Amino acid sequence: MELRQLAVVVAVAEEGGFTAAAQRLRTVQSTVSTVVRALERDLGTPLFHRTTHRVVLTPAGEAFVPAARAALDAAERARAAVSPVTGRVRLGVCPGLLADLHRTLARLRHTHPGLALEVRQLRPERVRCEVAESTVDVALTLVSGGGAAGSVPGGGNPGPAAEPATTAPAESRPAATELPIPRNPAPAQPVATPLGADELVLVTAPGGSRPTPAEPIATPLTADELVLVTAPGGSRSAPADLSGLSLVDFPVGWAIREAVDRAFPRRRVSLEVDDLAVAAGLVRAGLAACVLPSAAVGRFADLTVRRFDRPVPWRLAAVHRADSGPAVAAVLAQLG
C-alpha cells in the first residue's frame, strides 16, 4: 500500500467523485479509477459504491478513509520534522478565486505547524504591484487566456479581448509557453518570458535577459474549466449561447466575474451576489443558472453541472518574487 493510493482514495471521498478527485490531484479520471481499483483488489473489498450520478463510501470505505487521512498526516509531519519550515507568508487572493482555500490552509497547518499564514483579498489589477512592493509574498490570480485581462497576471495592461466560449479550444494544464507574449509591447510594459520546463514565467522589462531576485514570477497552478450550474435534473450539456438564460453572477472585481465577462460578453446577468453559497441557493431554487469553475461546484453536489462542448479554460497562477525563500515554496507546493 502506497501513500499515493491513500491520497487518491481520500480525494475521491472528499470530492464525492472520480472526476472531481482527478481535477484536485491534477490527473485524469482514468488514473484515479485505476488506482482505486488496484487498492480495492489488494484489500479484497470495495471502498466505494459507484452509481451513474454519485460515488459513496461502502462500510469498508467509511472505516478506511479516516485511517488513510491519519497516515497521510503522519507522513507530512514526518517530512516536516526533517525539513521544518517556519516564518510568515502573506497570501493575497483575488475574490472568488479559490472555493477550497480552507483545505489549503488546513494542509499547510498540518504540514508546517511553524509556518504562519496571513490571507487578504486583492483586486486583480493590483496583483503585480502588491508583489513587487512586498505588500504580499504570494498573490493568486487568473492568467491570461483563463479570463483575466493583461499579458501577465496583474500586469495592468489589457491584452486583446478573449474569444467567446463557442470558439475556445479544449486545453490541458498550461505550460509556461502558453502564456501570451505581446508582439510589440510599449517600452515601459512588462512582458512574459518563458523559462522552460519548470513552468515558471519571468516578468521583465523588454529586452532584459537575466532575472533579478526582486522581479515577480508567475507559477501556473490549477487547470480547470468553466461549467454551467443549473437546478437539479435536466441536460448535462450547456448551450453555447447563454443570452437566453437568467444568470446569477458576482460583483465586478471578482475573478469569476472577470472570466465569465470575457467568455460570455452577451449574457444577461439577472442577479448579483457576493457569496458562492447564496448563488448556489438561487440556482437550487430554479431562479437562475450560474457559470462557475468546475472545482467550485463540488461543494454543491445536488446541482446539475452542464459542460460546454468546447471547454472554457479557467487557469490560476501564483505570482511571487524570485527570491521568495522556503516559506513561500512550501505554500506554493500546497497550492500546486
C-alpha atoms as a PDB file:
ATOM      1  CA  MET A   1       0.000   0.000   0.000  1.00  0.00           C
ATOM      2  CA  GLU A   2       1.421   3.368  -1.045  1.00  0.00           C
ATOM      3  CA  LEU A   3       0.802   6.884   0.236  1.00  0.00           C
ATOM      4  CA  ARG A   4      -0.271   7.889  -3.258  1.00  0.00           C
ATOM      5  CA  GLN A   5      -3.076   5.306  -3.163  1.00  0.00           C
ATOM      6  CA  LEU A   6      -4.230   6.649   0.188  1.00  0.00           C
ATOM      7  CA  ALA A   7      -4.213  10.205  -1.150  1.00  0.00           C
ATOM      8  CA  VAL A   8      -6.324   9.200  -4.153  1.00  0.00           C
ATOM      9  CA  VAL A   9      -8.941   7.423  -2.025  1.00  0.00           C
ATOM     10  CA  VAL A  10      -9.169  10.373   0.359  1.00  0.00           C
ATOM     11  CA  ALA A  11      -9.567  12.762  -2.591  1.00  0.00           C
ATOM     12  CA  VAL A  12     -12.421  10.688  -4.069  1.00  0.00           C
ATOM     13  CA  ALA A  13     -14.151  10.531  -0.693  1.00  0.00           C
ATOM     14  CA  GLU A  14     -13.807  14.277  -0.044  1.00  0.00           C
ATOM     15  CA  GLU A  15     -14.707  15.385  -3.565  1.00  0.00           C
ATOM     16  CA  GLY A  16     -17.579  12.927  -3.954  1.00  0.00           C
ATOM     17  CA  GLY A  17     -16.487  11.573  -7.326  1.00  0.00           C
ATOM     18  CA  PHE A  18     -13.632  10.353  -9.504  1.00  0.00           C
ATOM     19  CA  THR A  19     -13.689  13.269 -11.930  1.00  0.00           C
ATOM     20  CA  ALA A  20     -13.587  15.906  -9.180  1.00  0.00           C
ATOM     21  CA  ALA A  21     -10.799  13.983  -7.438  1.00  0.00           C
ATOM     22  CA  ALA A  22      -8.811  13.890 -10.674  1.00  0.00           C
ATOM     23  CA  GLN A  23      -9.145  17.662 -11.015  1.00  0.00           C
ATOM     24  CA  ARG A  24      -7.932  18.155  -7.455  1.00  0.00           C
ATOM     25  CA  LEU A  25      -4.971  15.828  -7.986  1.00  0.00           C
ATOM     26  CA  ARG A  26      -4.241  17.277 -11.455  1.00  0.00           C
ATOM     27  CA  THR A  27      -4.521  13.959 -13.236  1.00  0.00           C
ATOM     28  CA  VAL A  28      -7.124  12.195 -15.384  1.00  0.00           C
ATOM     29  CA  GLN A  29     -10.204  10.329 -14.223  1.00  0.00           C
ATOM     30  CA  SER A  30      -8.984   7.008 -15.639  1.00  0.00           C
ATOM     31  CA  THR A  31      -5.832   7.163 -13.493  1.00  0.00           C
ATOM     32  CA  VAL A  32      -7.868   7.773 -10.338  1.00  0.00           C
ATOM     33  CA  SER A  33     -10.172   4.857 -11.167  1.00  0.00           C
ATOM     34  CA  THR A  34      -7.206   2.549 -11.847  1.00  0.00           C
ATOM     35  CA  VAL A  35      -5.519   3.428  -8.544  1.00  0.00           C
ATOM     36  CA  VAL A  36      -8.714   2.869  -6.549  1.00  0.00           C
ATOM     37  CA  ARG A  37      -9.473  -0.460  -8.250  1.00  0.00           C
ATOM     38  CA  ALA A  38      -5.922  -1.683  -7.614  1.00  0.00           C
ATOM     39  CA  LEU A  39      -6.169  -0.805  -3.927  1.00  0.00           C
ATOM     40  CA  GLU A  40      -9.586  -2.453  -3.637  1.00  0.00           C
ATOM     41  CA  ARG A  41      -8.120  -5.636  -5.143  1.00  0.00           C
ATOM     42  CA  ASP A  42      -5.273  -5.555  -2.611  1.00  0.00           C
ATOM     43  CA  LEU A  43      -7.707  -5.033   0.268  1.00  0.00           C
ATOM     44  CA  GLY A  44     -10.159  -7.604  -1.043  1.00  0.00           C
ATOM     45  CA  THR A  45     -13.168  -5.299  -0.604  1.00  0.00           C
ATOM     46  CA  PRO A  46     -14.738  -2.342  -2.431  1.00  0.00           C
ATOM     47  CA  LEU A  47     -14.284   1.093  -0.873  1.00  0.00           C
ATOM     48  CA  PHE A  48     -16.936   2.903  -2.937  1.00  0.00           C
ATOM     49  CA  HIS A  49     -20.435   2.277  -4.242  1.00  0.00           C
ATOM     50  CA  ARG A  50     -20.440   3.612  -7.819  1.00  0.00           C
ATOM     51  CA  THR A  51     -23.678   4.790  -9.433  1.00  0.00           C
ATOM     52  CA  THR A  52     -24.397   6.874 -12.515  1.00  0.00           C
ATOM     53  CA  HIS A  53     -24.650  10.166 -10.641  1.00  0.00           C
ATOM     54  CA  ARG A  54     -22.671   9.744  -7.425  1.00  0.00           C
ATOM     55  CA  VAL A  55     -19.986   7.852  -5.565  1.00  0.00           C
ATOM     56  CA  VAL A  56     -20.433   6.965  -1.879  1.00  0.00           C
ATOM     57  CA  LEU A  57     -18.285   5.083   0.610  1.00  0.00           C
ATOM     58  CA  THR A  58     -19.031   1.479   1.474  1.00  0.00           C
ATOM     59  CA  PRO A  59     -18.848   0.445   5.156  1.00  0.00           C
ATOM     60  CA  ALA A  60     -15.277  -0.656   4.486  1.00  0.00           C
ATOM     61  CA  GLY A  61     -14.551   2.709   2.909  1.00  0.00           C
ATOM     62  CA  GLU A  62     -16.030   4.528   5.922  1.00  0.00           C
ATOM     63  CA  ALA A  63     -13.558   2.682   8.125  1.00  0.00           C
ATOM     64  CA  PHE A  64     -10.641   3.057   5.720  1.00  0.00           C
ATOM     65  CA  VAL A  65     -10.732   6.800   4.941  1.00  0.00           C
ATOM     66  CA  PRO A  66     -10.110   8.138   8.498  1.00  0.00           C
ATOM     67  CA  ALA A  67      -7.156   5.764   8.861  1.00  0.00           C
ATOM     68  CA  ALA A  68      -5.845   6.860   5.451  1.00  0.00           C
ATOM     69  CA  ARG A  69      -6.092  10.521   6.470  1.00  0.00           C
ATOM     70  CA  ALA A  70      -4.202   9.789   9.673  1.00  0.00           C
ATOM     71  CA  ALA A  71      -1.455   8.006   7.726  1.00  0.00           C
ATOM     72  CA  LEU A  72      -1.111  10.902   5.278  1.00  0.00           C
ATOM     73  CA  ASP A  73      -0.984  13.421   8.125  1.00  0.00           C
ATOM     74  CA  ALA A  74       1.686  11.354   9.880  1.00  0.00           C
ATOM     75  CA  ALA A  75       3.759  11.226   6.695  1.00  0.00           C
ATOM     76  CA  GLU A  76       3.508  15.018   6.298  1.00  0.00           C
ATOM     77  CA  ARG A  77       4.530  15.575   9.913  1.00  0.00           C
ATOM     78  CA  ALA A  78       7.489  13.242   9.459  1.00  0.00           C
ATOM     79  CA  ARG A  79       8.558  15.175   6.385  1.00  0.00           C
ATOM     80  CA  ALA A  80       8.165  18.482   8.202  1.00  0.00           C
ATOM     81  CA  ALA A  81      10.212  17.202  11.146  1.00  0.00           C
ATOM     82  CA  VAL A  82      13.169  16.568   8.863  1.00  0.00           C
ATOM     83  CA  SER A  83      12.866  19.866   6.989  1.00  0.00           C
ATOM     84  CA  PRO A  84      10.834  22.240   9.180  1.00  0.00           C
ATOM     85  CA  VAL A  85       9.582  25.420   7.558  1.00  0.00           C
ATOM     86  CA  THR A  86       8.982  28.452   9.729  1.00  0.00           C
ATOM     87  CA  GLY A  87       8.244  32.093   9.158  1.00  0.00           C
ATOM     88  CA  ARG A  88       5.306  34.143   7.896  1.00  0.00           C
ATOM     89  CA  VAL A  89       3.759  34.262   4.423  1.00  0.00           C
ATOM     90  CA  ARG A  90       1.293  36.959   3.366  1.00  0.00           C
ATOM     91  CA  LEU A  91      -1.071  35.491   0.791  1.00  0.00           C
ATOM     92  CA  GLY A  92      -3.206  37.702  -1.430  1.00  0.00           C
ATOM     93  CA  VAL A  93      -6.234  36.133  -3.126  1.00  0.00           C
ATOM     94  CA  CYS A  94      -8.448  37.737  -5.753  1.00  0.00           C
ATOM     95  CA  PRO A  95     -12.135  37.492  -4.724  1.00  0.00           C
ATOM     96  CA  GLY A  96     -13.946  34.400  -5.941  1.00  0.00           C
ATOM     97  CA  LEU A  97     -10.756  32.586  -6.888  1.00  0.00           C
ATOM     98  CA  LEU A  98     -10.419  29.596  -4.535  1.00  0.00           C
ATOM     99  CA  ALA A  99     -13.509  27.762  -3.329  1.00  0.00           C
ATOM    100  CA  ASP A 100     -11.349  25.325  -1.342  1.00  0.00           C
ATOM    101  CA  LEU A 101      -8.975  27.810   0.326  1.00  0.00           C
ATOM    102  CA  HIS A 102      -9.852  26.299   3.707  1.00  0.00           C
ATOM    103  CA  ARG A 103      -8.417  22.956   2.609  1.00  0.00           C
ATOM    104  CA  THR A 104      -5.166  24.571   1.513  1.00  0.00           C
ATOM    105  CA  LEU A 105      -4.828  26.358   4.846  1.00  0.00           C
ATOM    106  CA  ALA A 106      -5.610  23.169   6.766  1.00  0.00           C
ATOM    107  CA  ARG A 107      -2.982  21.202   4.818  1.00  0.00           C
ATOM    108  CA  LEU A 108      -0.397  23.904   5.486  1.00  0.00           C
ATOM    109  CA  ARG A 109      -1.123  23.870   9.209  1.00  0.00           C
ATOM    110  CA  HIS A 110      -0.732  20.081   9.346  1.00  0.00           C
ATOM    111  CA  THR A 111       2.383  20.007   7.184  1.00  0.00           C
ATOM    112  CA  HIS A 112       4.166  23.099   8.527  1.00  0.00           C
ATOM    113  CA  PRO A 113       2.864  23.933  12.013  1.00  0.00           C
ATOM    114  CA  GLY A 114       5.623  26.525  12.435  1.00  0.00           C
ATOM    115  CA  LEU A 115       4.510  28.489   9.360  1.00  0.00           C
ATOM    116  CA  ALA A 116       2.218  31.467   9.924  1.00  0.00           C
ATOM    117  CA  LEU A 117      -0.054  32.438   7.024  1.00  0.00           C
ATOM    118  CA  GLU A 118      -1.883  35.739   6.636  1.00  0.00           C
ATOM    119  CA  VAL A 119      -4.606  35.976   3.959  1.00  0.00           C
ATOM    120  CA  ARG A 120      -6.094  39.119   2.448  1.00  0.00           C
ATOM    121  CA  GLN A 121      -8.120  39.932  -0.649  1.00  0.00           C
ATOM    122  CA  LEU A 122      -6.597  41.698  -3.652  1.00  0.00           C
ATOM    123  CA  ARG A 123      -8.156  43.289  -6.699  1.00  0.00           C
ATOM    124  CA  PRO A 124      -6.820  41.614  -9.874  1.00  0.00           C
ATOM    125  CA  GLU A 125      -5.253  44.791 -11.259  1.00  0.00           C
ATOM    126  CA  ARG A 126      -3.196  45.207  -8.068  1.00  0.00           C
ATOM    127  CA  VAL A 127      -1.569  41.761  -8.062  1.00  0.00           C
ATOM    128  CA  ARG A 128       1.780  42.590  -9.654  1.00  0.00           C
ATOM    129  CA  CYS A 129       2.169  45.888  -7.761  1.00  0.00           C
ATOM    130  CA  GLU A 130       1.423  44.251  -4.403  1.00  0.00           C
ATOM    131  CA  VAL A 131       4.044  41.552  -5.024  1.00  0.00           C
ATOM    132  CA  ALA A 132       6.630  43.980  -6.396  1.00  0.00           C
ATOM    133  CA  GLU A 133       6.155  46.280  -3.405  1.00  0.00           C
ATOM    134  CA  SER A 134       6.291  43.305  -0.968  1.00  0.00           C
ATOM    135  CA  THR A 135       2.839  44.073   0.417  1.00  0.00           C
ATOM    136  CA  VAL A 136       2.127  40.367  -0.090  1.00  0.00           C
ATOM    137  CA  ASP A 137       4.526  37.467  -0.617  1.00  0.00           C
ATOM    138  CA  VAL A 138       2.268  35.405  -2.916  1.00  0.00           C
ATOM    139  CA  ALA A 139      -0.753  36.550  -4.919  1.00  0.00           C
ATOM    140  CA  LEU A 140      -3.253  34.178  -6.527  1.00  0.00           C
ATOM    141  CA  THR A 141      -4.903  35.339  -9.731  1.00  0.00           C
ATOM    142  CA  LEU A 142      -6.108  34.277 -13.168  1.00  0.00           C
ATOM    143  CA  VAL A 143      -3.616  34.061 -16.007  1.00  0.00           C
ATOM    144  CA  SER A 144      -4.312  35.441 -19.461  1.00  0.00           C
ATOM    145  CA  GLY A 145      -6.329  33.007 -21.540  1.00  0.00           C
ATOM    146  CA  GLY A 146      -8.349  31.981 -18.482  1.00  0.00           C
ATOM    147  CA  GLY A 147     -10.389  35.140 -18.404  1.00  0.00           C
ATOM    148  CA  ALA A 148      -8.136  37.794 -16.869  1.00  0.00           C
ATOM    149  CA  ALA A 149      -7.103  40.899 -18.761  1.00  0.00           C
ATOM    150  CA  GLY A 150      -3.462  41.591 -19.423  1.00  0.00           C
ATOM    151  CA  SER A 151      -0.460  39.743 -20.758  1.00  0.00           C
ATOM    152  CA  VAL A 152       0.816  38.986 -17.242  1.00  0.00           C
ATOM    153  CA  PRO A 153      -1.264  38.369 -14.085  1.00  0.00           C
ATOM    154  CA  GLY A 154      -1.907  41.757 -12.533  1.00  0.00           C
ATOM    155  CA  GLY A 155       0.185  43.418 -15.220  1.00  0.00           C
ATOM    156  CA  GLY A 156      -2.344  46.189 -15.573  1.00  0.00           C
ATOM    157  CA  ASN A 157      -2.196  46.459 -19.372  1.00  0.00           C
ATOM    158  CA  PRO A 158      -5.181  44.804 -21.052  1.00  0.00           C
ATOM    159  CA  GLY A 159      -4.441  42.404 -23.856  1.00  0.00           C
ATOM    160  CA  PRO A 160      -6.767  41.516 -26.719  1.00  0.00           C
ATOM    161  CA  ALA A 161     -10.280  40.502 -25.800  1.00  0.00           C
ATOM    162  CA  ALA A 162     -10.809  36.798 -25.308  1.00  0.00           C
ATOM    163  CA  GLU A 163     -12.735  34.873 -27.916  1.00  0.00           C
ATOM    164  CA  PRO A 164     -16.281  33.846 -26.956  1.00  0.00           C
ATOM    165  CA  ALA A 165     -16.665  30.439 -25.339  1.00  0.00           C
ATOM    166  CA  THR A 166     -18.023  28.970 -28.561  1.00  0.00           C
ATOM    167  CA  THR A 167     -14.589  29.266 -30.153  1.00  0.00           C
ATOM    168  CA  ALA A 168     -12.378  28.401 -27.201  1.00  0.00           C
ATOM    169  CA  PRO A 169     -10.372  25.203 -27.744  1.00  0.00           C
ATOM    170  CA  ALA A 170     -10.092  22.421 -25.215  1.00  0.00           C
ATOM    171  CA  GLU A 171      -6.878  22.712 -23.224  1.00  0.00           C
ATOM    172  CA  SER A 172      -4.975  20.792 -20.594  1.00  0.00           C
ATOM    173  CA  ARG A 173      -2.747  22.104 -17.823  1.00  0.00           C
ATOM    174  CA  PRO A 174      -0.962  25.124 -19.313  1.00  0.00           C
ATOM    175  CA  ALA A 175       2.764  25.102 -19.873  1.00  0.00           C
ATOM    176  CA  ALA A 176       4.658  28.335 -19.406  1.00  0.00           C
ATOM    177  CA  THR A 177       4.915  28.853 -23.150  1.00  0.00           C
ATOM    178  CA  GLU A 178       1.130  29.155 -23.370  1.00  0.00           C
ATOM    179  CA  LEU A 179       1.123  32.478 -21.517  1.00  0.00           C
ATOM    180  CA  PRO A 180       0.705  35.075 -24.278  1.00  0.00           C
ATOM    181  CA  ILE A 181       3.533  37.484 -25.047  1.00  0.00           C
ATOM    182  CA  PRO A 182       2.663  40.853 -26.612  1.00  0.00           C
ATOM    183  CA  ARG A 183       4.199  41.224 -30.049  1.00  0.00           C
ATOM    184  CA  ASN A 184       5.033  44.909 -29.736  1.00  0.00           C
ATOM    185  CA  PRO A 185       4.995  45.901 -26.062  1.00  0.00           C
ATOM    186  CA  ALA A 186       5.410  49.522 -25.091  1.00  0.00           C
ATOM    187  CA  PRO A 187       8.892  50.193 -23.669  1.00  0.00           C
ATOM    188  CA  ALA A 188       7.682  50.556 -20.086  1.00  0.00           C
ATOM    189  CA  GLN A 189       5.431  47.492 -20.081  1.00  0.00           C
ATOM    190  CA  PRO A 190       6.478  44.046 -18.765  1.00  0.00           C
ATOM    191  CA  VAL A 191       6.489  41.006 -20.989  1.00  0.00           C
ATOM    192  CA  ALA A 192       6.230  37.324 -20.068  1.00  0.00           C
ATOM    193  CA  THR A 193       9.426  35.397 -20.734  1.00  0.00           C
ATOM    194  CA  PRO A 194       9.138  31.565 -20.685  1.00  0.00           C
ATOM    195  CA  LEU A 195      11.797  29.876 -18.572  1.00  0.00           C
ATOM    196  CA  GLY A 196      11.297  26.280 -19.684  1.00  0.00           C
ATOM    197  CA  ALA A 197      10.016  23.004 -18.318  1.00  0.00           C
ATOM    198  CA  ASP A 198       9.698  24.176 -14.722  1.00  0.00           C
ATOM    199  CA  GLU A 199       6.666  26.220 -15.859  1.00  0.00           C
ATOM    200  CA  LEU A 200       7.833  29.477 -14.304  1.00  0.00           C
ATOM    201  CA  VAL A 201       7.308  32.725 -16.193  1.00  0.00           C
ATOM    202  CA  LEU A 202       9.638  35.646 -15.575  1.00  0.00           C
ATOM    203  CA  VAL A 203       8.286  39.189 -15.753  1.00  0.00           C
ATOM    204  CA  THR A 204      10.960  41.563 -17.062  1.00  0.00           C
ATOM    205  CA  ALA A 205      11.315  44.851 -18.874  1.00  0.00           C
ATOM    206  CA  PRO A 206      11.531  44.442 -22.670  1.00  0.00           C
ATOM    207  CA  GLY A 207      14.963  43.327 -23.798  1.00  0.00           C
ATOM    208  CA  GLY A 208      16.031  42.004 -20.413  1.00  0.00           C
ATOM    209  CA  SER A 209      17.867  38.679 -20.427  1.00  0.00           C
ATOM    210  CA  ARG A 210      18.607  37.743 -16.803  1.00  0.00           C
ATOM    211  CA  PRO A 211      16.317  37.791 -13.778  1.00  0.00           C
ATOM    212  CA  THR A 212      16.899  39.842 -10.653  1.00  0.00           C
ATOM    213  CA  PRO A 213      15.721  38.454  -7.320  1.00  0.00           C
ATOM    214  CA  ALA A 214      13.031  41.122  -6.857  1.00  0.00           C
ATOM    215  CA  GLU A 215      11.299  40.531 -10.185  1.00  0.00           C
ATOM    216  CA  PRO A 216       7.880  38.826  -9.900  1.00  0.00           C
ATOM    217  CA  ILE A 217       7.426  35.424 -11.470  1.00  0.00           C
ATOM    218  CA  ALA A 218       4.154  33.599 -12.123  1.00  0.00           C
ATOM    219  CA  THR A 219       3.841  29.883 -11.427  1.00  0.00           C
ATOM    220  CA  PRO A 220       0.859  28.295 -13.235  1.00  0.00           C
ATOM    221  CA  LEU A 221      -1.274  26.270 -10.839  1.00  0.00           C
ATOM    222  CA  THR A 222      -4.577  24.502 -11.319  1.00  0.00           C
ATOM    223  CA  ALA A 223      -6.010  23.972 -14.803  1.00  0.00           C
ATOM    224  CA  ASP A 224      -9.793  23.816 -14.754  1.00  0.00           C
ATOM    225  CA  GLU A 225     -12.788  24.790 -16.885  1.00  0.00           C
ATOM    226  CA  LEU A 226     -15.899  26.898 -16.519  1.00  0.00           C
ATOM    227  CA  VAL A 227     -19.191  24.982 -16.377  1.00  0.00           C
ATOM    228  CA  LEU A 228     -22.848  25.955 -16.244  1.00  0.00           C
ATOM    229  CA  VAL A 229     -24.611  25.024 -12.994  1.00  0.00           C
ATOM    230  CA  THR A 230     -28.389  24.621 -13.015  1.00  0.00           C
ATOM    231  CA  ALA A 231     -31.122  23.286 -10.742  1.00  0.00           C
ATOM    232  CA  PRO A 232     -31.128  19.513 -10.144  1.00  0.00           C
ATOM    233  CA  GLY A 233     -32.075  17.417 -13.168  1.00  0.00           C
ATOM    234  CA  GLY A 234     -32.033  18.232 -16.838  1.00  0.00           C
ATOM    235  CA  SER A 235     -29.406  18.067 -19.556  1.00  0.00           C
ATOM    236  CA  ARG A 236     -25.695  17.595 -18.883  1.00  0.00           C
ATOM    237  CA  SER A 237     -24.762  19.728 -21.901  1.00  0.00           C
ATOM    238  CA  ALA A 238     -24.557  23.529 -21.712  1.00  0.00           C
ATOM    239  CA  PRO A 239     -25.845  25.696 -24.566  1.00  0.00           C
ATOM    240  CA  ALA A 240     -23.230  27.625 -26.498  1.00  0.00           C
ATOM    241  CA  ASP A 241     -25.263  30.843 -26.241  1.00  0.00           C
ATOM    242  CA  LEU A 242     -26.230  31.932 -22.714  1.00  0.00           C
ATOM    243  CA  SER A 243     -28.057  35.109 -23.758  1.00  0.00           C
ATOM    244  CA  GLY A 244     -31.447  33.484 -23.270  1.00  0.00           C
ATOM    245  CA  LEU A 245     -30.757  32.317 -19.702  1.00  0.00           C
ATOM    246  CA  SER A 246     -31.339  34.091 -16.408  1.00  0.00           C
ATOM    247  CA  LEU A 247     -27.932  34.082 -14.678  1.00  0.00           C
ATOM    248  CA  VAL A 248     -26.635  34.801 -11.195  1.00  0.00           C
ATOM    249  CA  ASP A 249     -23.187  36.371 -11.170  1.00  0.00           C
ATOM    250  CA  PHE A 250     -20.682  38.002  -8.822  1.00  0.00           C
ATOM    251  CA  PRO A 251     -19.519  41.606  -8.324  1.00  0.00           C
ATOM    252  CA  VAL A 252     -17.093  43.333 -10.666  1.00  0.00           C
ATOM    253  CA  GLY A 253     -13.586  42.680  -9.353  1.00  0.00           C
ATOM    254  CA  TRP A 254     -14.252  39.013  -8.616  1.00  0.00           C
ATOM    255  CA  ALA A 255     -12.090  36.611 -10.603  1.00  0.00           C
ATOM    256  CA  ILE A 256     -15.113  34.522 -11.643  1.00  0.00           C
ATOM    257  CA  ARG A 257     -16.951  37.614 -12.886  1.00  0.00           C
ATOM    258  CA  GLU A 258     -13.947  38.716 -14.945  1.00  0.00           C
ATOM    259  CA  ALA A 259     -13.525  35.292 -16.534  1.00  0.00           C
ATOM    260  CA  VAL A 260     -17.220  34.957 -17.374  1.00  0.00           C
ATOM    261  CA  ASP A 261     -17.428  38.529 -18.703  1.00  0.00           C
ATOM    262  CA  ARG A 262     -14.722  37.737 -21.219  1.00  0.00           C
ATOM    263  CA  ALA A 263     -16.017  34.297 -22.160  1.00  0.00           C
ATOM    264  CA  PHE A 264     -19.703  35.271 -22.457  1.00  0.00           C
ATOM    265  CA  PRO A 265     -19.883  39.013 -23.181  1.00  0.00           C
ATOM    266  CA  ARG A 266     -23.502  38.877 -24.384  1.00  0.00           C
ATOM    267  CA  ARG A 267     -25.036  37.058 -21.438  1.00  0.00           C
ATOM    268  CA  ARG A 268     -27.736  38.640 -19.237  1.00  0.00           C
ATOM    269  CA  VAL A 269     -26.984  38.990 -15.512  1.00  0.00           C
ATOM    270  CA  SER A 270     -30.289  38.874 -13.618  1.00  0.00           C
ATOM    271  CA  LEU A 271     -28.919  38.519 -10.074  1.00  0.00           C
ATOM    272  CA  GLU A 272     -25.646  39.587  -8.477  1.00  0.00           C
ATOM    273  CA  VAL A 273     -24.373  38.224  -5.151  1.00  0.00           C
ATOM    274  CA  ASP A 274     -21.052  38.089  -3.310  1.00  0.00           C
ATOM    275  CA  ASP A 275     -21.241  34.582  -1.889  1.00  0.00           C
ATOM    276  CA  LEU A 276     -20.936  31.198  -3.617  1.00  0.00           C
ATOM    277  CA  ALA A 277     -23.390  29.536  -1.239  1.00  0.00           C
ATOM    278  CA  VAL A 278     -26.009  32.218  -1.880  1.00  0.00           C
ATOM    279  CA  ALA A 279     -25.532  31.806  -5.633  1.00  0.00           C
ATOM    280  CA  ALA A 280     -25.956  28.047  -5.273  1.00  0.00           C
ATOM    281  CA  GLY A 281     -29.159  28.579  -3.291  1.00  0.00           C
ATOM    282  CA  LEU A 282     -30.607  30.733  -6.076  1.00  0.00           C
ATOM    283  CA  VAL A 283     -29.662  28.079  -8.630  1.00  0.00           C
ATOM    284  CA  ARG A 284     -31.145  25.311  -6.460  1.00  0.00           C
ATOM    285  CA  ALA A 285     -34.420  27.221  -6.279  1.00  0.00           C
ATOM    286  CA  GLY A 286     -34.584  27.380 -10.070  1.00  0.00           C
ATOM    287  CA  LEU A 287     -34.297  31.190 -10.136  1.00  0.00           C
ATOM    288  CA  ALA A 288     -31.153  31.319 -12.270  1.00  0.00           C
ATOM    289  CA  ALA A 289     -28.194  29.383 -13.630  1.00  0.00           C
ATOM    290  CA  CYS A 290     -24.578  30.181 -12.798  1.00  0.00           C
ATOM    291  CA  VAL A 291     -21.218  29.799 -14.547  1.00  0.00           C
ATOM    292  CA  LEU A 292     -18.536  28.533 -12.162  1.00  0.00           C
ATOM    293  CA  PRO A 293     -15.161  26.749 -12.242  1.00  0.00           C
ATOM    294  CA  SER A 294     -15.875  23.035 -12.103  1.00  0.00           C
ATOM    295  CA  ALA A 295     -13.715  22.676  -8.971  1.00  0.00           C
ATOM    296  CA  ALA A 296     -16.055  25.035  -7.101  1.00  0.00           C
ATOM    297  CA  VAL A 297     -19.234  23.047  -7.771  1.00  0.00           C
ATOM    298  CA  GLY A 298     -18.008  20.071  -5.758  1.00  0.00           C
ATOM    299  CA  ARG A 299     -19.454  21.882  -2.737  1.00  0.00           C
ATOM    300  CA  PHE A 300     -22.929  21.667  -4.260  1.00  0.00           C
ATOM    301  CA  ALA A 301     -23.321  18.024  -5.293  1.00  0.00           C
ATOM    302  CA  ASP A 302     -27.098  18.248  -5.723  1.00  0.00           C
ATOM    303  CA  LEU A 303     -26.877  20.775  -8.571  1.00  0.00           C
ATOM    304  CA  THR A 304     -26.575  19.774 -12.220  1.00  0.00           C
ATOM    305  CA  VAL A 305     -23.231  20.501 -13.868  1.00  0.00           C
ATOM    306  CA  ARG A 306     -23.574  21.194 -17.599  1.00  0.00           C
ATOM    307  CA  ARG A 307     -20.345  21.268 -19.590  1.00  0.00           C
ATOM    308  CA  PHE A 308     -19.745  23.267 -22.749  1.00  0.00           C
ATOM    309  CA  ASP A 309     -18.930  21.362 -25.936  1.00  0.00           C
ATOM    310  CA  ARG A 310     -15.781  23.467 -26.265  1.00  0.00           C
ATOM    311  CA  PRO A 311     -14.355  23.826 -22.754  1.00  0.00           C
ATOM    312  CA  VAL A 312     -13.728  27.333 -21.481  1.00  0.00           C
ATOM    313  CA  PRO A 313     -10.414  27.303 -19.563  1.00  0.00           C
ATOM    314  CA  TRP A 314     -10.019  28.557 -16.003  1.00  0.00           C
ATOM    315  CA  ARG A 315      -6.320  28.934 -15.205  1.00  0.00           C
ATOM    316  CA  LEU A 316      -4.780  30.080 -11.956  1.00  0.00           C
ATOM    317  CA  ALA A 317      -1.304  31.376 -11.192  1.00  0.00           C
ATOM    318  CA  ALA A 318       0.674  32.248  -8.067  1.00  0.00           C
ATOM    319  CA  VAL A 319       2.672  35.446  -8.522  1.00  0.00           C
ATOM    320  CA  HIS A 320       5.685  35.854  -6.245  1.00  0.00           C
ATOM    321  CA  ARG A 321       9.251  37.159  -6.171  1.00  0.00           C
ATOM    322  CA  ALA A 322      12.128  35.050  -7.446  1.00  0.00           C
ATOM    323  CA  ASP A 323      13.918  35.292  -4.091  1.00  0.00           C
ATOM    324  CA  SER A 324      10.920  34.258  -2.001  1.00  0.00           C
ATOM    325  CA  GLY A 325      12.580  31.528   0.053  1.00  0.00           C
ATOM    326  CA  PRO A 326      11.465  28.217   1.609  1.00  0.00           C
ATOM    327  CA  ALA A 327       8.321  29.514   3.338  1.00  0.00           C
ATOM    328  CA  VAL A 328       6.794  30.693   0.054  1.00  0.00           C
ATOM    329  CA  ALA A 329       7.986  27.484  -1.636  1.00  0.00           C
ATOM    330  CA  ALA A 330       6.048  25.489   0.986  1.00  0.00           C
ATOM    331  CA  VAL A 331       2.879  27.485   0.264  1.00  0.00           C
ATOM    332  CA  LEU A 332       3.322  27.017  -3.494  1.00  0.00           C
ATOM    333  CA  ALA A 333       3.724  23.256  -3.018  1.00  0.00           C
ATOM    334  CA  GLN A 334       0.334  23.100  -1.281  1.00  0.00           C
ATOM    335  CA  LEU A 335      -1.350  25.356  -3.828  1.00  0.00           C
ATOM    336  CA  GLY A 336       0.065  23.418  -6.777  1.00  0.00           C
END
